[in-house]
Amino acid sequence: MFQLTANHSLRKHNTFGIECHAATFATYEVASDVQQLLQAFPGTRYLPIGMGSNLLFLAPRFEGVVLHCENRQWQLLEESDTEVLLRVGAGWNWDEFVRHTLHHGWYGLENLSYIPGETGASAVQNVGAFGVEAGERVAAVEAVDLRTGVLRRFTHEELQFAYRDSFFKHPDEARQWAIVWVTYRLDKTFTPNLSYAGVAREVERRGVSAASLTAQEMRELIIDVRRGKLPDPAEIGSAGSFFKNPIVSVEKLEEIKQSHPGIVHFPVSRDKVKLSAGWMIDRLGWRGRSMGPAGVYERQALVIVNHGGAVGTDVLNVCRAVQHDVFKAYGVQLEPEVNFIE
Ligand code: EPU
C-alpha cells in the first residue's frame, strides 16, 4: 500500500534543511505500490528521494509527487564460505545498514560509515569515502520505471558505476526510477582498506597495527575522521561535498602547476588525474566565507552550508560564485555533485 500526504513539508527530507513543500508526498514499500501510484497520478511529475542528502530544492514548492521508499526488509539470498549476497529494502538508513552488516560479520562497507543517506540512493549516487565506493559492493538493483510502471532488475554491469555516477544519473534516466531493493555482495572476512592517507595516518596515530584492527574499530575511526571535517546534518545543513572532484587530462594538470605548483591531485588513469576541488576552493580564500545565510564550511572548502534560514537560491549563489572564481583561477569548470530540483 502506498501512503499519501498533501502539501507536505520537505524540510526534514533534505539535509540542507531548506523549506520546500511537495504537492503530494507518497511512501511505498514494494513495486506494486509504485505501480498503483502511477495509475492514481497519471501524467504527473515524480521525484523519488532518499534522505535528501544530495538534493537542493531551488523552488519553494514541488508541483508533483515526491516518492519515498519505506522498505526496510532484508533477505540473505546466498552465503558461501567467503561471501554473502544480501537483498536490502531501499528505505534503510545507510549508517544503520552499515552497522547491521558489521554486527552480522559481513564486511566491505565499514569505510562508508556515517554517510548521511539511504540504501536506495547509495546505488544511484555511488556514494564513496575513504577509498571505497558503494557501487563496488552493489550486485543488483530492482527498480520501477516511473514512465512505464515496469519493474526491472539491473545487474552490476548494467548499473555502469563510475565516480559519483551510475545508470540512474544518466540524463535520460535521472529521477525516472523508484528503487525498491538493492543487493550487496559482502565479505565474511575483514580486510582493512587503508588506501586513504588520512585513515592510514589515524591508524598509526592510535598505535594500532593494521593486522589487529577490527571492523568495529575501523568504523569508529572512520566516524571520528569524518566528524572532524564534515558537518553533522543534525547541526548544520549541508549536502556533504557540494562539487565533484574534477577529472582532467595530465596536460591540463601540467598547465595548472605552472601557476599553482602545490595543487593536490590523484591518478585516475594513464592520461587523467582527479584534482582536489576542496584544495582549489580553499586556496582562493573561500573556506569559511559566507554570502548571506549560506557559505563555504570553515573546516572543508568542498562543503556549502546553510547557516540557518537559507533558501535554495542562497546556496546556488554561493555555488555560482565559487564556480566562477575556480574557473577564473584554474580554467576548470566545477560540476556540482548535488542534484538541483527546480
Ligand atoms: N583540502 C584543502 N582544503 C579544504 C579541503 C580539502 O586543502 O578545505 C585538501 C586536503 O588537504 C586534501 C585534499 O584537499 O589534500 C582532499 O581533501 P579530502 O581528503 O577532505 O577529500 P575531498 O576530495 O575534499 C572526498 C569526497 C568526500 C569523502 C572524502 C574522503 C568527493 C566530491 N568528496 O572529499 O565525500 O568523504 O573524499 O574520502 O569526492 C561527499 O561526497 O559528500 C563526501 C563528503
mmCIF file of N, CA, C and O and ligand atoms in Angstrom, residues 54 128-131 163-164 196 226 229-230 239-245 264 266 274 276-280 282-283 287 297 299-303 337, ligand 1:
data_model
loop_
_atom_site.group_PDB
_atom_site.id
_atom_site.type_symbol
_atom_site.label_atom_id
_atom_site.label_comp_id
_atom_site.label_asym_id
_atom_site.label_seq_id
_atom_site.Cartn_x
_atom_site.Cartn_y
_atom_site.Cartn_z
ATOM 1 N N ASN A 54 21.623 14.701 -0.951
ATOM 2 C CA ASN A 54 22.320 15.245 -2.119
ATOM 3 C C ASN A 54 21.387 16.059 -2.978
ATOM 4 O O ASN A 54 21.528 16.092 -4.200
ATOM 5 N N GLY A 128 30.728 7.461 -1.929
ATOM 6 C CA GLY A 128 32.084 6.986 -1.688
ATOM 7 C C GLY A 128 32.763 7.788 -0.611
ATOM 8 O O GLY A 128 32.408 8.942 -0.368
ATOM 9 N N ALA A 129 33.696 7.166 0.060
ATOM 10 C CA ALA A 129 34.531 7.866 1.039
ATOM 11 C C ALA A 129 35.686 6.960 1.431
ATOM 12 O O ALA A 129 35.545 5.732 1.436
ATOM 13 N N PHE A 130 36.815 7.574 1.722
ATOM 14 C CA PHE A 130 37.975 6.897 2.301
ATOM 15 C C PHE A 130 38.370 5.641 1.512
ATOM 16 O O PHE A 130 38.584 4.569 2.067
ATOM 17 N N GLY A 131 38.423 5.826 0.187
ATOM 18 C CA GLY A 131 38.942 4.766 -0.682
ATOM 19 C C GLY A 131 37.946 3.694 -1.078
ATOM 20 O O GLY A 131 38.327 2.702 -1.707
ATOM 21 N N TYR A 163 32.676 7.302 -10.874
ATOM 22 C CA TYR A 163 32.828 8.239 -9.758
ATOM 23 C C TYR A 163 31.557 9.073 -9.558
ATOM 24 O O TYR A 163 31.181 9.827 -10.427
ATOM 25 N N ARG A 164 30.882 8.868 -8.426
ATOM 26 C CA ARG A 164 29.624 9.547 -8.072
ATOM 27 C C ARG A 164 28.609 9.474 -9.211
ATOM 28 O O ARG A 164 27.843 10.412 -9.446
ATOM 29 N N TYR A 196 43.262 5.431 1.923
ATOM 30 C CA TYR A 196 43.143 6.886 2.098
ATOM 31 C C TYR A 196 44.167 7.311 3.153
ATOM 32 O O TYR A 196 44.166 6.815 4.293
ATOM 33 N N ARG A 226 35.611 11.470 9.862
ATOM 34 C CA ARG A 226 34.510 12.135 9.156
ATOM 35 C C ARG A 226 33.976 13.333 9.935
ATOM 36 O O ARG A 226 33.772 14.407 9.380
ATOM 37 N N LYS A 229 35.854 16.658 9.766
ATOM 38 C CA LYS A 229 35.869 17.568 8.618
ATOM 39 C C LYS A 229 34.512 17.835 7.979
ATOM 40 O O LYS A 229 34.379 18.762 7.195
ATOM 41 N N LEU A 230 33.513 17.009 8.312
ATOM 42 C CA LEU A 230 32.213 17.225 7.664
ATOM 43 C C LEU A 230 31.136 17.580 8.686
ATOM 44 O O LEU A 230 31.108 17.010 9.772
ATOM 45 N N ALA A 239 25.044 19.301 2.200
ATOM 46 C CA ALA A 239 24.873 18.060 1.448
ATOM 47 C C ALA A 239 26.216 17.372 1.290
ATOM 48 O O ALA A 239 26.504 16.752 0.267
ATOM 49 N N GLY A 240 27.075 17.492 2.296
ATOM 50 C CA GLY A 240 28.431 16.928 2.180
ATOM 51 C C GLY A 240 29.170 17.683 1.088
ATOM 52 O O GLY A 240 28.951 18.891 0.903
ATOM 53 N N SER A 241 30.016 16.992 0.342
ATOM 54 C CA SER A 241 30.726 17.663 -0.753
ATOM 55 C C SER A 241 29.702 18.242 -1.724
ATOM 56 O O SER A 241 28.810 17.529 -2.173
ATOM 57 N N PHE A 242 29.847 19.499 -2.047
ATOM 58 C CA PHE A 242 28.880 20.118 -2.967
ATOM 59 C C PHE A 242 29.271 19.858 -4.419
ATOM 60 O O PHE A 242 28.414 19.703 -5.280
ATOM 61 N N PHE A 243 30.600 19.814 -4.676
ATOM 62 C CA PHE A 243 31.096 19.611 -6.044
ATOM 63 C C PHE A 243 31.800 18.264 -6.152
ATOM 64 O O PHE A 243 32.296 17.743 -5.156
ATOM 65 N N LYS A 244 31.866 17.752 -7.384
ATOM 66 C CA LYS A 244 32.695 16.569 -7.630
ATOM 67 C C LYS A 244 34.141 17.045 -7.775
ATOM 68 O O LYS A 244 34.375 18.187 -8.179
ATOM 69 N N ASN A 245 35.072 16.177 -7.496
ATOM 70 C CA ASN A 245 36.463 16.496 -7.800
ATOM 71 C C ASN A 245 36.635 16.343 -9.309
ATOM 72 O O ASN A 245 36.376 15.266 -9.856
ATOM 73 N N VAL A 264 46.713 19.673 -5.267
ATOM 74 C CA VAL A 264 46.563 18.271 -4.838
ATOM 75 C C VAL A 264 45.811 17.513 -5.931
ATOM 76 O O VAL A 264 44.789 17.976 -6.435
ATOM 77 N N PHE A 266 45.143 13.247 -7.768
ATOM 78 C CA PHE A 266 45.240 11.795 -7.604
ATOM 79 C C PHE A 266 45.160 11.144 -8.976
ATOM 80 O O PHE A 266 44.393 11.598 -9.820
ATOM 81 N N LYS A 274 42.550 13.275 -11.039
ATOM 82 C CA LYS A 274 41.442 13.900 -10.322
ATOM 83 C C LYS A 274 42.039 15.035 -9.491
ATOM 84 O O LYS A 274 42.987 14.814 -8.740
ATOM 85 N N SER A 276 41.836 17.979 -6.573
ATOM 86 C CA SER A 276 41.098 18.208 -5.327
ATOM 87 C C SER A 276 40.404 19.562 -5.412
ATOM 88 O O SER A 276 41.041 20.621 -5.338
ATOM 89 N N ALA A 277 39.070 19.520 -5.570
ATOM 90 C CA ALA A 277 38.304 20.767 -5.658
ATOM 91 C C ALA A 277 38.386 21.525 -4.338
ATOM 92 O O ALA A 277 38.459 22.753 -4.323
ATOM 93 N N GLY A 278 38.384 20.775 -3.215
ATOM 94 C CA GLY A 278 38.471 21.415 -1.897
ATOM 95 C C GLY A 278 39.735 22.259 -1.793
ATOM 96 O O GLY A 278 39.713 23.397 -1.325
ATOM 97 N N TRP A 279 40.850 21.716 -2.258
ATOM 98 C CA TRP A 279 42.127 22.439 -2.213
ATOM 99 C C TRP A 279 42.032 23.715 -3.059
ATOM 100 O O TRP A 279 42.438 24.794 -2.630
ATOM 101 N N MET A 280 41.471 23.569 -4.273
ATOM 102 C CA MET A 280 41.399 24.728 -5.185
ATOM 103 C C MET A 280 40.545 25.849 -4.587
ATOM 104 O O MET A 280 40.900 27.022 -4.642
ATOM 105 N N ASP A 282 39.760 26.275 -1.398
ATOM 106 C CA ASP A 282 40.414 26.758 -0.181
ATOM 107 C C ASP A 282 41.471 27.820 -0.518
ATOM 108 O O ASP A 282 41.519 28.889 0.091
ATOM 109 N N ARG A 283 42.310 27.515 -1.537
ATOM 110 C CA ARG A 283 43.393 28.433 -1.882
ATOM 111 C C ARG A 283 42.873 29.775 -2.370
ATOM 112 O O ARG A 283 43.584 30.766 -2.372
ATOM 113 N N ARG A 287 37.200 29.253 2.064
ATOM 114 C CA ARG A 287 36.843 28.460 3.248
ATOM 115 C C ARG A 287 36.393 29.389 4.368
ATOM 116 O O ARG A 287 37.085 30.344 4.706
ATOM 117 N N TYR A 297 31.867 25.918 4.186
ATOM 118 C CA TYR A 297 32.121 25.402 5.540
ATOM 119 C C TYR A 297 33.538 25.754 5.984
ATOM 120 O O TYR A 297 34.472 25.678 5.183
ATOM 121 N N ARG A 299 35.606 24.154 7.854
ATOM 122 C CA ARG A 299 36.591 23.077 8.006
ATOM 123 C C ARG A 299 36.821 22.282 6.728
ATOM 124 O O ARG A 299 37.687 21.416 6.686
ATOM 125 N N GLN A 300 35.998 22.540 5.683
ATOM 126 C CA GLN A 300 36.142 21.774 4.428
ATOM 127 C C GLN A 300 35.575 22.624 3.297
ATOM 128 O O GLN A 300 34.365 22.858 3.241
ATOM 129 N N ALA A 301 36.439 23.075 2.412
ATOM 130 C CA ALA A 301 36.011 24.036 1.398
ATOM 131 C C ALA A 301 35.123 23.428 0.309
ATOM 132 O O ALA A 301 34.574 24.155 -0.516
ATOM 133 N N LEU A 302 34.988 22.102 0.302
ATOM 134 C CA LEU A 302 34.146 21.469 -0.721
ATOM 135 C C LEU A 302 32.670 21.411 -0.273
ATOM 136 O O LEU A 302 31.802 20.984 -1.013
ATOM 137 N N VAL A 303 32.436 21.873 0.941
ATOM 138 C CA VAL A 303 31.093 21.766 1.522
ATOM 139 C C VAL A 303 30.441 23.151 1.594
ATOM 140 O O VAL A 303 31.047 24.086 2.118
ATOM 141 N N GLU A 337 28.029 17.984 -7.304
ATOM 142 C CA GLU A 337 27.671 16.597 -7.014
ATOM 143 C C GLU A 337 26.203 16.563 -6.581
ATOM 144 O O GLU A 337 25.503 15.564 -6.728
HETATM 145 N N1 EPU B 1 41.751 20.278 1.057
HETATM 146 C C1 EPU B 1 42.147 21.535 1.377
HETATM 147 N N2 EPU B 1 41.225 22.392 1.893
HETATM 148 C C2 EPU B 1 39.934 22.042 2.098
HETATM 149 C C3 EPU B 1 39.525 20.753 1.760
HETATM 150 C C4 EPU B 1 40.448 19.867 1.237
HETATM 151 O O1 EPU B 1 43.300 21.892 1.189
HETATM 152 O O2 EPU B 1 39.170 22.887 2.576
HETATM 153 C C5 EPU B 1 42.734 19.318 0.563
HETATM 154 C C6 EPU B 1 43.064 18.288 1.647
HETATM 155 O O3 EPU B 1 44.107 18.690 2.465
HETATM 156 C C7 EPU B 1 43.429 17.066 0.845
HETATM 157 C C8 EPU B 1 42.589 17.215 -0.415
HETATM 158 O O4 EPU B 1 42.186 18.565 -0.483
HETATM 159 O O5 EPU B 1 44.782 17.106 0.468
HETATM 160 C C9 EPU B 1 41.387 16.274 -0.451
HETATM 161 O O6 EPU B 1 40.513 16.587 0.652
HETATM 162 P P1 EPU B 1 39.688 15.459 1.407
HETATM 163 O O7 EPU B 1 40.566 14.316 1.697
HETATM 164 O O8 EPU B 1 38.956 16.089 2.519
HETATM 165 O O9 EPU B 1 38.691 14.887 0.346
HETATM 166 P P2 EPU B 1 37.744 15.581 -0.718
HETATM 167 O O10 EPU B 1 38.274 15.277 -2.064
HETATM 168 O O11 EPU B 1 37.530 17.006 -0.386
HETATM 169 C C10 EPU B 1 36.271 13.427 -0.989
HETATM 170 C C11 EPU B 1 34.812 13.118 -1.143
HETATM 171 C C12 EPU B 1 34.128 13.067 0.208
HETATM 172 C C13 EPU B 1 34.813 11.997 1.064
HETATM 173 C C14 EPU B 1 36.304 12.356 1.177
HETATM 174 C C15 EPU B 1 37.066 11.258 1.898
HETATM 175 C C16 EPU B 1 34.112 13.957 -3.297
HETATM 176 C C17 EPU B 1 33.351 15.002 -4.030
HETATM 177 N N3 EPU B 1 34.185 14.105 -1.988
HETATM 178 O O12 EPU B 1 36.379 14.756 -0.470
HETATM 179 O O13 EPU B 1 32.786 12.672 0.001
HETATM 180 O O14 EPU B 1 34.241 11.917 2.352
HETATM 181 O O15 EPU B 1 36.880 12.472 -0.138
HETATM 182 O O16 EPU B 1 37.130 10.133 1.107
HETATM 183 O O17 EPU B 1 34.604 13.034 -3.923
HETATM 184 C C18 EPU B 1 30.601 13.528 -0.372
HETATM 185 O O18 EPU B 1 30.653 13.028 -1.498
HETATM 186 O O19 EPU B 1 29.597 14.167 0.030
HETATM 187 C C19 EPU B 1 31.756 13.424 0.505
HETATM 188 C C20 EPU B 1 31.796 14.004 1.696
#
